[in-house]
């Protein structure tokens, strides 16, 4: 293991042991800011919440954005690692929940720190690199928050944005998918009742919202949504069995290959909700499918093949991202993280356990090679003017 990889593995282990939920990423942001500043970046914090922007500039040339995510998930870690997370946090609903990096964002941040050091130390490139630590990716509203806080006006509009994500492929393998990410929406369903002592419900004097929400969830779960996948991920009502709650809530995700298919599913859920005690439906977040720019992708993929060897094409999955909200030509790829022996586990579970060293080695190299390829080939970059205004079809709500 090289000194660089050892240092990045230690940095990643620190982030892994101290994960933070979306919108609560203050420590993580501070640690990333320290690393970027140490690499020679001009660093700004507090962008769109806890967002971090590191800027490396070498005169006139393309503007390239490299993005990684700061936040972790409300999942209890069961990896058995010596640096496994034992962290807890208060959820938006006021409950104490376990927290872990069950999606690999700690690895993404370590790769971003690594590529900052490489770019700062290497010559032969001109332009500007924006190294972005984005908050609140898991809630799909961090990119929109950074844009609303003037990300492009303050730091420059990227000609190309680059991002990567770890995946349960063999560690070190680079894969492209088409589309790279699905379209999606997050919904909140609310059924309201009267609340009060259970005796009022027994006497039919109080409306209990729990049975109505349960019936609605059962109906949604049994409905075929054609092109979309609808998942009920949360249910919450009340705190005590002898108190009828006044509100019952459910959280849903909708995933599909296109935003039109997501919207049709949301419209159908809204109609179903109206049939059950007038349930309220709120679209918490909404994002389009990802789309790799063909010109920039050809340049980046060629660089990946030269730096890392075989690059594969994988089928598109149902994972979605708010990365498409940045609204500029982009390239998004996957970095294999599964160990040669044992199992990596599934993302968003407590057993997700990437193999850090080969994953970091490939991730840093892939991000570095991609950035240099774009910086060295400005004539091959697709102009942002070909794209619709950023976030135009995907604003939260």
mmCIF file of C-alpha atoms in Angstrom:
data_model
loop_
_atom_site.group_PDB
_atom_site.id
_atom_site.type_symbol
_atom_site.label_atom_id
_atom_site.label_comp_id
_atom_site.label_asym_id
_atom_site.label_seq_id
_atom_site.Cartn_x
_atom_site.Cartn_y
_atom_site.Cartn_z
ATOM 1 C CA UNK A 1 0.000 0.000 0.000
ATOM 2 C CA UNK A 2 1.360 3.432 -0.929
ATOM 3 C CA UNK A 3 1.643 6.247 1.600
ATOM 4 C CA UNK A 4 -1.122 8.086 -0.276
ATOM 5 C CA UNK A 5 -3.541 5.158 0.010
ATOM 6 C CA UNK A 6 -2.664 4.564 3.653
ATOM 7 C CA UNK A 7 -3.357 8.208 4.446
ATOM 8 C CA UNK A 8 -6.670 8.156 2.553
ATOM 9 C CA UNK A 9 -7.714 4.898 4.223
ATOM 10 C CA UNK A 10 -7.126 6.494 7.638
ATOM 11 C CA UNK A 11 -9.118 9.585 6.590
ATOM 12 C CA UNK A 12 -11.939 7.386 5.328
ATOM 13 C CA UNK A 13 -11.964 5.323 8.551
ATOM 14 C CA UNK A 14 -12.332 8.530 10.573
ATOM 15 C CA UNK A 15 -15.292 9.638 8.450
ATOM 16 C CA UNK A 16 -16.756 6.144 8.647
ATOM 17 C CA UNK A 17 -16.640 6.119 12.450
ATOM 18 C CA UNK A 18 -18.330 9.543 12.707
ATOM 19 C CA UNK A 19 -21.191 9.587 10.173
ATOM 20 C CA UNK A 20 -23.828 12.318 10.121
ATOM 21 C CA UNK A 21 -27.364 12.459 8.750
ATOM 22 C CA UNK A 22 -28.462 14.719 5.896
ATOM 23 C CA UNK A 23 -28.477 18.404 6.913
ATOM 24 C CA UNK A 24 -26.381 17.568 10.001
ATOM 25 C CA UNK A 25 -22.976 17.055 8.329
ATOM 26 C CA UNK A 26 -20.996 19.723 10.219
ATOM 27 C CA UNK A 27 -18.094 17.525 11.376
ATOM 28 C CA UNK A 28 -17.816 15.742 8.029
ATOM 29 C CA UNK A 29 -17.790 19.068 6.191
ATOM 30 C CA UNK A 30 -15.110 20.396 8.502
ATOM 31 C CA UNK A 31 -12.872 17.368 8.005
ATOM 32 C CA UNK A 32 -13.228 17.596 4.211
ATOM 33 C CA UNK A 33 -12.538 21.343 4.266
ATOM 34 C CA UNK A 34 -9.319 20.705 6.216
ATOM 35 C CA UNK A 35 -8.147 18.155 3.666
ATOM 36 C CA UNK A 36 -8.931 20.370 0.677
ATOM 37 C CA UNK A 37 -7.225 23.358 2.269
ATOM 38 C CA UNK A 38 -4.198 21.194 3.057
ATOM 39 C CA UNK A 39 -3.998 20.247 -0.626
ATOM 40 C CA UNK A 40 -3.829 23.913 -1.594
ATOM 41 C CA UNK A 41 -7.467 24.569 -2.486
ATOM 42 C CA UNK A 42 -9.243 27.844 -1.844
ATOM 43 C CA UNK A 43 -12.034 26.535 0.404
ATOM 44 C CA UNK A 44 -15.505 27.886 1.140
ATOM 45 C CA UNK A 45 -17.841 26.222 3.630
ATOM 46 C CA UNK A 46 -21.528 26.607 4.458
ATOM 47 C CA UNK A 47 -22.720 26.530 0.845
ATOM 48 C CA UNK A 48 -26.347 25.415 0.706
ATOM 49 C CA UNK A 49 -26.184 24.148 4.272
ATOM 50 C CA UNK A 50 -22.998 22.276 5.146
ATOM 51 C CA UNK A 51 -21.718 22.214 1.541
ATOM 52 C CA UNK A 52 -17.986 22.570 0.903
ATOM 53 C CA UNK A 53 -16.375 23.963 -2.253
ATOM 54 C CA UNK A 54 -12.640 23.666 -2.871
ATOM 55 C CA UNK A 55 -11.262 25.593 -5.840
ATOM 56 C CA UNK A 56 -8.025 24.915 -7.707
ATOM 57 C CA UNK A 57 -7.294 27.346 -10.531
ATOM 58 C CA UNK A 58 -4.521 27.320 -13.133
ATOM 59 C CA UNK A 59 -5.546 30.200 -15.389
ATOM 60 C CA UNK A 60 -7.861 30.138 -18.387
ATOM 61 C CA UNK A 61 -9.402 26.824 -19.387
ATOM 62 C CA UNK A 62 -12.370 24.573 -18.727
ATOM 63 C CA UNK A 63 -14.209 24.544 -15.419
ATOM 64 C CA UNK A 64 -14.604 20.971 -14.135
ATOM 65 C CA UNK A 65 -16.676 20.064 -11.090
ATOM 66 C CA UNK A 66 -15.962 16.908 -9.056
ATOM 67 C CA UNK A 67 -18.736 16.046 -6.627
ATOM 68 C CA UNK A 68 -18.893 13.768 -3.574
ATOM 69 C CA UNK A 69 -21.532 13.497 -0.844
ATOM 70 C CA UNK A 70 -21.253 14.323 2.857
ATOM 71 C CA UNK A 71 -24.236 12.548 4.399
ATOM 72 C CA UNK A 72 -24.867 9.106 5.873
ATOM 73 C CA UNK A 73 -27.997 7.036 6.535
ATOM 74 C CA UNK A 74 -30.170 6.171 9.562
ATOM 75 C CA UNK A 75 -28.964 2.545 9.462
ATOM 76 C CA UNK A 76 -27.317 0.543 12.258
ATOM 77 C CA UNK A 77 -23.903 -0.730 11.191
ATOM 78 C CA UNK A 78 -23.321 -4.484 11.527
ATOM 79 C CA UNK A 79 -20.022 -4.792 9.647
ATOM 80 C CA UNK A 80 -17.870 -5.824 12.607
ATOM 81 C CA UNK A 81 -15.124 -3.385 11.578
ATOM 82 C CA UNK A 82 -12.845 -2.013 14.275
ATOM 83 C CA UNK A 83 -13.890 1.479 13.190
ATOM 84 C CA UNK A 84 -17.583 0.669 12.739
ATOM 85 C CA UNK A 85 -20.001 3.438 13.530
ATOM 86 C CA UNK A 86 -21.721 3.499 16.911
ATOM 87 C CA UNK A 87 -23.153 6.950 16.220
ATOM 88 C CA UNK A 88 -26.732 7.998 16.816
ATOM 89 C CA UNK A 89 -28.553 11.176 15.854
ATOM 90 C CA UNK A 90 -31.925 12.843 16.156
ATOM 91 C CA UNK A 91 -34.022 12.317 13.052
ATOM 92 C CA UNK A 92 -36.203 15.087 11.566
ATOM 93 C CA UNK A 93 -39.120 13.425 13.342
ATOM 94 C CA UNK A 94 -37.404 13.781 16.706
ATOM 95 C CA UNK A 95 -36.459 10.127 17.197
ATOM 96 C CA UNK A 96 -33.015 8.836 18.119
ATOM 97 C CA UNK A 97 -31.683 6.702 15.258
ATOM 98 C CA UNK A 98 -28.429 4.853 14.487
ATOM 99 C CA UNK A 99 -26.258 6.362 11.745
ATOM 100 C CA UNK A 100 -23.769 4.734 9.381
ATOM 101 C CA UNK A 101 -22.115 5.204 6.000
ATOM 102 C CA UNK A 102 -24.182 2.415 4.466
ATOM 103 C CA UNK A 103 -23.947 3.957 0.991
ATOM 104 C CA UNK A 104 -20.207 4.532 0.699
ATOM 105 C CA UNK A 105 -20.157 8.319 0.816
ATOM 106 C CA UNK A 106 -17.137 8.163 3.133
ATOM 107 C CA UNK A 107 -15.215 6.480 0.317
ATOM 108 C CA UNK A 108 -16.402 9.102 -2.161
ATOM 109 C CA UNK A 109 -15.094 11.872 0.109
ATOM 110 C CA UNK A 110 -11.745 10.151 0.551
ATOM 111 C CA UNK A 111 -11.424 9.865 -3.238
ATOM 112 C CA UNK A 112 -12.221 13.571 -3.568
ATOM 113 C CA UNK A 113 -9.528 14.406 -1.018
ATOM 114 C CA UNK A 114 -7.092 12.168 -2.862
ATOM 115 C CA UNK A 115 -7.694 13.699 -6.258
ATOM 116 C CA UNK A 116 -7.332 17.205 -4.767
ATOM 117 C CA UNK A 117 -3.825 16.275 -3.661
ATOM 118 C CA UNK A 118 -2.934 14.759 -7.014
ATOM 119 C CA UNK A 119 -4.225 17.710 -9.034
ATOM 120 C CA UNK A 120 -2.498 20.224 -6.784
ATOM 121 C CA UNK A 121 0.791 18.356 -7.122
ATOM 122 C CA UNK A 122 0.642 17.743 -10.869
ATOM 123 C CA UNK A 123 1.435 20.120 -13.690
ATOM 124 C CA UNK A 124 0.388 20.150 -17.314
ATOM 125 C CA UNK A 125 -3.215 21.212 -16.890
ATOM 126 C CA UNK A 126 -4.973 24.553 -17.182
ATOM 127 C CA UNK A 127 -8.416 25.618 -16.075
ATOM 128 C CA UNK A 128 -10.367 25.443 -12.841
ATOM 129 C CA UNK A 129 -11.400 22.453 -10.758
ATOM 130 C CA UNK A 130 -14.261 22.732 -8.262
ATOM 131 C CA UNK A 131 -14.161 19.995 -5.626
ATOM 132 C CA UNK A 132 -17.641 19.893 -4.120
ATOM 133 C CA UNK A 133 -18.694 18.146 -0.917
ATOM 134 C CA UNK A 134 -22.465 18.131 -1.260
ATOM 135 C CA UNK A 135 -24.815 17.847 1.720
ATOM 136 C CA UNK A 136 -28.134 16.003 1.801
ATOM 137 C CA UNK A 137 -27.827 13.699 -1.183
ATOM 138 C CA UNK A 138 -29.829 10.984 0.561
ATOM 139 C CA UNK A 139 -32.772 13.360 0.918
ATOM 140 C CA UNK A 140 -32.302 14.490 -2.702
ATOM 141 C CA UNK A 141 -32.295 18.197 -1.873
ATOM 142 C CA UNK A 142 -28.640 19.060 -1.310
ATOM 143 C CA UNK A 143 -27.791 19.875 -4.931
ATOM 144 C CA UNK A 144 -30.783 22.211 -5.204
ATOM 145 C CA UNK A 145 -29.732 23.922 -1.952
ATOM 146 C CA UNK A 146 -26.195 24.545 -3.207
ATOM 147 C CA UNK A 147 -27.490 25.935 -6.500
ATOM 148 C CA UNK A 148 -29.963 28.187 -4.664
ATOM 149 C CA UNK A 149 -27.039 29.478 -2.577
ATOM 150 C CA UNK A 150 -25.260 30.657 -5.719
ATOM 151 C CA UNK A 151 -22.896 27.768 -6.394
ATOM 152 C CA UNK A 152 -22.332 28.719 -10.033
ATOM 153 C CA UNK A 153 -22.567 32.480 -9.559
ATOM 154 C CA UNK A 154 -19.947 32.367 -6.796
ATOM 155 C CA UNK A 155 -17.534 29.755 -8.154
ATOM 156 C CA UNK A 156 -18.177 29.467 -11.905
ATOM 157 C CA UNK A 157 -20.474 27.315 -14.022
ATOM 158 C CA UNK A 158 -18.838 23.959 -14.819
ATOM 159 C CA UNK A 159 -18.301 22.922 -18.398
ATOM 160 C CA UNK A 160 -18.522 19.324 -17.155
ATOM 161 C CA UNK A 161 -19.507 17.788 -13.815
ATOM 162 C CA UNK A 162 -18.048 14.428 -12.765
ATOM 163 C CA UNK A 163 -19.222 12.007 -10.079
ATOM 164 C CA UNK A 164 -18.802 8.370 -9.137
ATOM 165 C CA UNK A 165 -20.445 5.892 -6.790
ATOM 166 C CA UNK A 166 -19.248 2.688 -5.179
ATOM 167 C CA UNK A 167 -21.152 -0.442 -6.157
ATOM 168 C CA UNK A 168 -21.179 -4.174 -5.301
ATOM 169 C CA UNK A 169 -19.045 -5.007 -8.359
ATOM 170 C CA UNK A 170 -15.569 -6.547 -7.867
ATOM 171 C CA UNK A 171 -13.345 -4.012 -6.129
ATOM 172 C CA UNK A 172 -11.563 -1.698 -8.555
ATOM 173 C CA UNK A 173 -13.778 -2.370 -11.582
ATOM 174 C CA UNK A 174 -15.147 0.707 -13.373
ATOM 175 C CA UNK A 175 -18.645 0.408 -14.839
ATOM 176 C CA UNK A 176 -20.940 2.680 -16.819
ATOM 177 C CA UNK A 177 -24.729 2.336 -16.868
ATOM 178 C CA UNK A 178 -27.348 3.718 -19.239
ATOM 179 C CA UNK A 179 -29.063 5.592 -17.762
ATOM 180 C CA UNK A 180 -26.559 6.083 -14.945
ATOM 181 C CA UNK A 181 -29.329 6.820 -12.439
ATOM 182 C CA UNK A 182 -33.109 6.521 -12.408
ATOM 183 C CA UNK A 183 -35.704 9.235 -11.971
ATOM 184 C CA UNK A 184 -37.330 9.375 -8.578
ATOM 185 C CA UNK A 185 -39.524 11.129 -6.060
ATOM 186 C CA UNK A 186 -39.969 10.998 -2.311
ATOM 187 C CA UNK A 187 -43.506 11.382 -0.967
ATOM 188 C CA UNK A 188 -45.042 11.949 2.444
ATOM 189 C CA UNK A 189 -48.581 10.700 3.100
ATOM 190 C CA UNK A 190 -50.499 12.146 6.053
ATOM 191 C CA UNK A 191 -53.837 10.974 7.450
ATOM 192 C CA UNK A 192 -55.381 13.123 10.169
ATOM 193 C CA UNK A 193 -57.744 12.047 12.963
ATOM 194 C CA UNK A 194 -59.119 13.392 16.227
ATOM 195 C CA UNK A 195 -56.710 11.908 18.748
ATOM 196 C CA UNK A 196 -57.362 11.341 22.426
ATOM 197 C CA UNK A 197 -57.957 8.521 24.893
ATOM 198 C CA UNK A 198 -58.590 5.070 23.446
ATOM 199 C CA UNK A 199 -61.982 4.999 25.170
ATOM 200 C CA UNK A 200 -63.133 7.746 22.807
ATOM 201 C CA UNK A 201 -62.251 5.520 19.864
ATOM 202 C CA UNK A 202 -63.994 2.559 21.493
ATOM 203 C CA UNK A 203 -67.097 4.719 21.794
ATOM 204 C CA UNK A 204 -66.709 5.823 18.140
ATOM 205 C CA UNK A 205 -66.144 9.382 19.337
ATOM 206 C CA UNK A 206 -62.649 9.721 17.843
ATOM 207 C CA UNK A 207 -61.389 9.037 14.322
ATOM 208 C CA UNK A 208 -58.252 6.896 14.405
ATOM 209 C CA UNK A 209 -55.980 7.716 11.428
ATOM 210 C CA UNK A 210 -53.946 4.503 11.800
ATOM 211 C CA UNK A 211 -56.411 2.044 10.168
ATOM 212 C CA UNK A 212 -57.012 4.465 7.286
ATOM 213 C CA UNK A 213 -53.272 4.819 6.641
ATOM 214 C CA UNK A 214 -52.782 1.058 6.941
ATOM 215 C CA UNK A 215 -55.515 0.463 4.378
ATOM 216 C CA UNK A 216 -53.967 3.025 2.032
ATOM 217 C CA UNK A 217 -50.492 1.492 2.356
ATOM 218 C CA UNK A 218 -51.936 -1.977 1.701
ATOM 219 C CA UNK A 219 -53.715 -0.670 -1.392
ATOM 220 C CA UNK A 220 -50.590 1.058 -2.722
ATOM 221 C CA UNK A 221 -48.461 -2.026 -2.083
ATOM 222 C CA UNK A 222 -50.922 -4.155 -4.060
ATOM 223 C CA UNK A 223 -51.145 -1.775 -7.019
ATOM 224 C CA UNK A 224 -49.182 -2.323 -10.223
ATOM 225 C CA UNK A 225 -47.589 0.939 -11.345
ATOM 226 C CA UNK A 226 -46.515 -0.234 -14.799
ATOM 227 C CA UNK A 227 -43.136 1.458 -15.397
ATOM 228 C CA UNK A 228 -42.499 2.635 -11.815
ATOM 229 C CA UNK A 229 -41.492 0.955 -8.563
ATOM 230 C CA UNK A 230 -43.219 2.304 -5.451
ATOM 231 C CA UNK A 231 -41.841 1.441 -2.015
ATOM 232 C CA UNK A 232 -43.237 2.312 1.399
ATOM 233 C CA UNK A 233 -40.173 2.947 3.546
ATOM 234 C CA UNK A 234 -41.515 4.528 6.731
ATOM 235 C CA UNK A 235 -44.661 4.385 8.873
ATOM 236 C CA UNK A 236 -45.191 6.409 12.003
ATOM 237 C CA UNK A 237 -48.184 7.096 14.229
ATOM 238 C CA UNK A 238 -48.364 7.831 17.926
ATOM 239 C CA UNK A 239 -46.135 7.064 20.888
ATOM 240 C CA UNK A 240 -48.372 5.022 23.210
ATOM 241 C CA UNK A 241 -50.854 2.214 22.504
ATOM 242 C CA UNK A 242 -53.457 3.751 24.848
ATOM 243 C CA UNK A 243 -53.513 7.086 23.002
ATOM 244 C CA UNK A 244 -55.225 7.542 19.651
ATOM 245 C CA UNK A 245 -52.826 9.672 17.562
ATOM 246 C CA UNK A 246 -54.067 12.701 15.704
ATOM 247 C CA UNK A 247 -51.727 12.071 12.731
ATOM 248 C CA UNK A 248 -50.399 8.999 10.932
ATOM 249 C CA UNK A 249 -47.657 9.355 8.330
ATOM 250 C CA UNK A 250 -45.945 7.216 5.710
ATOM 251 C CA UNK A 251 -42.875 7.890 3.575
ATOM 252 C CA UNK A 252 -42.686 6.528 0.018
ATOM 253 C CA UNK A 253 -40.186 6.449 -2.794
ATOM 254 C CA UNK A 254 -41.044 6.221 -6.475
ATOM 255 C CA UNK A 255 -38.426 5.106 -8.983
ATOM 256 C CA UNK A 256 -38.676 4.809 -12.764
ATOM 257 C CA UNK A 257 -36.561 5.125 -15.893
ATOM 258 C CA UNK A 258 -38.079 8.509 -16.748
ATOM 259 C CA UNK A 259 -39.507 11.466 -14.873
ATOM 260 C CA UNK A 260 -42.775 11.142 -16.833
ATOM 261 C CA UNK A 261 -43.239 7.627 -15.466
ATOM 262 C CA UNK A 262 -42.523 8.899 -11.943
ATOM 263 C CA UNK A 263 -45.096 11.661 -12.338
ATOM 264 C CA UNK A 264 -47.757 9.223 -13.565
ATOM 265 C CA UNK A 265 -47.153 7.030 -10.514
ATOM 266 C CA UNK A 266 -47.333 10.043 -8.189
ATOM 267 C CA UNK A 267 -50.625 11.101 -9.779
ATOM 268 C CA UNK A 268 -52.047 7.616 -9.243
ATOM 269 C CA UNK A 269 -50.902 7.542 -5.605
ATOM 270 C CA UNK A 270 -52.551 10.938 -5.115
ATOM 271 C CA UNK A 271 -55.846 9.601 -6.485
ATOM 272 C CA UNK A 272 -55.670 6.548 -4.221
ATOM 273 C CA UNK A 273 -54.870 8.737 -1.235
ATOM 274 C CA UNK A 274 -57.979 10.799 -1.853
ATOM 275 C CA UNK A 275 -60.084 7.671 -1.461
ATOM 276 C CA UNK A 276 -58.800 6.992 2.067
ATOM 277 C CA UNK A 277 -59.880 9.586 4.630
ATOM 278 C CA UNK A 278 -58.648 12.414 2.432
ATOM 279 C CA UNK A 279 -54.987 11.555 2.902
ATOM 280 C CA UNK A 280 -52.629 14.430 2.078
ATOM 281 C CA UNK A 281 -49.770 13.791 -0.362
ATOM 282 C CA UNK A 282 -46.645 15.962 -0.375
ATOM 283 C CA UNK A 283 -43.875 15.564 -2.938
ATOM 284 C CA UNK A 284 -40.808 16.070 -0.755
ATOM 285 C CA UNK A 285 -38.272 15.785 -3.575
ATOM 286 C CA UNK A 286 -38.288 14.970 -7.267
ATOM 287 C CA UNK A 287 -35.317 14.286 -9.555
ATOM 288 C CA UNK A 288 -34.939 13.365 -13.228
ATOM 289 C CA UNK A 289 -33.053 10.390 -14.581
ATOM 290 C CA UNK A 290 -29.337 10.838 -15.062
ATOM 291 C CA UNK A 291 -27.908 11.305 -18.549
ATOM 292 C CA UNK A 292 -24.218 11.008 -19.370
ATOM 293 C CA UNK A 293 -23.161 13.542 -21.969
ATOM 294 C CA UNK A 294 -22.006 11.458 -24.969
ATOM 295 C CA UNK A 295 -19.068 13.668 -25.961
ATOM 296 C CA UNK A 296 -17.644 14.083 -22.468
ATOM 297 C CA UNK A 297 -18.315 10.421 -21.687
ATOM 298 C CA UNK A 298 -16.337 9.221 -24.689
ATOM 299 C CA UNK A 299 -13.367 11.304 -23.512
ATOM 300 C CA UNK A 300 -13.620 10.160 -19.888
ATOM 301 C CA UNK A 301 -14.200 6.494 -20.660
ATOM 302 C CA UNK A 302 -11.153 6.422 -22.908
ATOM 303 C CA UNK A 303 -9.119 7.911 -20.049
ATOM 304 C CA UNK A 304 -10.458 5.283 -17.654
ATOM 305 C CA UNK A 305 -9.502 2.473 -20.005
ATOM 306 C CA UNK A 306 -5.980 3.874 -20.348
ATOM 307 C CA UNK A 307 -5.530 4.323 -16.588
ATOM 308 C CA UNK A 308 -7.364 1.267 -15.243
ATOM 309 C CA UNK A 309 -7.752 -1.258 -18.042
ATOM 310 C CA UNK A 310 -11.077 -2.944 -18.713
ATOM 311 C CA UNK A 311 -14.173 -0.806 -18.277
ATOM 312 C CA UNK A 312 -17.586 -2.496 -18.457
ATOM 313 C CA UNK A 313 -21.129 -1.443 -19.315
ATOM 314 C CA UNK A 314 -23.832 -2.402 -16.821
ATOM 315 C CA UNK A 315 -27.629 -2.221 -17.111
ATOM 316 C CA UNK A 316 -29.271 0.821 -15.575
ATOM 317 C CA UNK A 317 -30.708 0.272 -12.108
ATOM 318 C CA UNK A 318 -33.327 1.884 -9.882
ATOM 319 C CA UNK A 319 -30.960 3.989 -7.775
ATOM 320 C CA UNK A 320 -31.592 7.701 -8.132
ATOM 321 C CA UNK A 321 -29.526 10.805 -7.383
ATOM 322 C CA UNK A 322 -29.856 14.567 -7.230
ATOM 323 C CA UNK A 323 -26.661 14.896 -9.303
ATOM 324 C CA UNK A 324 -28.718 15.535 -12.504
ATOM 325 C CA UNK A 325 -30.037 18.747 -10.919
ATOM 326 C CA UNK A 326 -26.700 20.436 -11.567
ATOM 327 C CA UNK A 327 -27.934 20.799 -15.139
ATOM 328 C CA UNK A 328 -24.587 20.811 -16.977
ATOM 329 C CA UNK A 329 -22.954 18.146 -19.177
ATOM 330 C CA UNK A 330 -21.960 15.359 -16.834
ATOM 331 C CA UNK A 331 -20.350 11.943 -16.569
ATOM 332 C CA UNK A 332 -21.298 9.485 -13.811
ATOM 333 C CA UNK A 333 -19.774 6.053 -13.318
ATOM 334 C CA UNK A 334 -19.535 3.251 -10.752
ATOM 335 C CA UNK A 335 -16.503 1.929 -8.853
ATOM 336 C CA UNK A 336 -16.552 -1.710 -7.762
ATOM 337 C CA UNK A 337 -16.137 -2.200 -4.009
ATOM 338 C CA UNK A 338 -16.676 -5.927 -3.360
ATOM 339 C CA UNK A 339 -13.758 -7.790 -1.703
ATOM 340 C CA UNK A 340 -12.143 -10.746 -3.440
ATOM 341 C CA UNK A 341 -13.200 -12.974 -0.549
ATOM 342 C CA UNK A 342 -16.351 -12.568 1.494
ATOM 343 C CA UNK A 343 -19.348 -10.432 0.651
ATOM 344 C CA UNK A 344 -19.731 -6.684 0.331
ATOM 345 C CA UNK A 345 -23.366 -6.710 1.458
ATOM 346 C CA UNK A 346 -26.067 -4.529 -0.017
ATOM 347 C CA UNK A 347 -25.991 -0.724 0.038
ATOM 348 C CA UNK A 348 -28.381 0.853 2.545
ATOM 349 C CA UNK A 349 -28.006 -2.101 4.916
ATOM 350 C CA UNK A 350 -25.898 -2.467 8.039
ATOM 351 C CA UNK A 351 -23.779 -5.187 6.452
ATOM 352 C CA UNK A 352 -22.530 -3.053 3.531
ATOM 353 C CA UNK A 353 -18.754 -3.381 3.837
ATOM 354 C CA UNK A 354 -16.634 -2.252 0.851
ATOM 355 C CA UNK A 355 -12.993 -3.279 0.506
ATOM 356 C CA UNK A 356 -11.371 0.136 1.106
ATOM 357 C CA UNK A 357 -7.886 -0.113 -0.393
ATOM 358 C CA UNK A 358 -8.626 -1.359 -3.945
ATOM 359 C CA UNK A 359 -11.770 0.787 -4.011
ATOM 360 C CA UNK A 360 -9.830 3.912 -3.042
ATOM 361 C CA UNK A 361 -7.041 3.062 -5.483
ATOM 362 C CA UNK A 362 -9.485 2.785 -8.389
ATOM 363 C CA UNK A 363 -11.714 5.654 -7.258
ATOM 364 C CA UNK A 364 -8.933 8.210 -6.916
ATOM 365 C CA UNK A 365 -7.351 7.126 -10.193
ATOM 366 C CA UNK A 366 -10.687 7.223 -12.032
ATOM 367 C CA UNK A 367 -11.566 10.691 -10.777
ATOM 368 C CA UNK A 368 -8.067 12.027 -11.468
ATOM 369 C CA UNK A 369 -7.915 10.557 -14.976
ATOM 370 C CA UNK A 370 -11.378 11.907 -15.788
ATOM 371 C CA UNK A 371 -10.557 15.416 -14.594
ATOM 372 C CA UNK A 372 -7.282 15.560 -16.535
ATOM 373 C CA UNK A 373 -8.969 14.226 -19.674
ATOM 374 C CA UNK A 374 -11.616 16.950 -19.609
ATOM 375 C CA UNK A 375 -9.095 19.676 -18.786
ATOM 376 C CA UNK A 376 -6.835 18.537 -21.622
ATOM 377 C CA UNK A 377 -9.606 18.340 -24.240
ATOM 378 C CA UNK A 378 -11.668 21.531 -24.027
ATOM 379 C CA UNK A 379 -12.546 21.365 -27.721
ATOM 380 C CA UNK A 380 -14.328 18.038 -27.108
ATOM 381 C CA UNK A 381 -16.516 19.321 -24.277
ATOM 382 C CA UNK A 382 -20.198 19.825 -24.988
ATOM 383 C CA UNK A 383 -21.296 23.400 -24.344
ATOM 384 C CA UNK A 384 -23.653 23.895 -21.388
ATOM 385 C CA UNK A 385 -25.825 26.068 -23.636
ATOM 386 C CA UNK A 386 -27.174 22.869 -25.195
ATOM 387 C CA UNK A 387 -28.807 22.019 -21.890
ATOM 388 C CA UNK A 388 -31.999 23.285 -20.323
ATOM 389 C CA UNK A 389 -31.676 25.543 -17.306
ATOM 390 C CA UNK A 390 -30.391 23.732 -14.273
ATOM 391 C CA UNK A 391 -33.083 22.130 -12.138
ATOM 392 C CA UNK A 392 -35.823 23.292 -14.520
ATOM 393 C CA UNK A 393 -37.664 19.974 -14.525
ATOM 394 C CA UNK A 394 -36.697 18.738 -11.113
ATOM 395 C CA UNK A 395 -37.312 21.266 -8.393
ATOM 396 C CA UNK A 396 -38.241 19.785 -5.018
ATOM 397 C CA UNK A 397 -41.985 19.690 -4.498
#
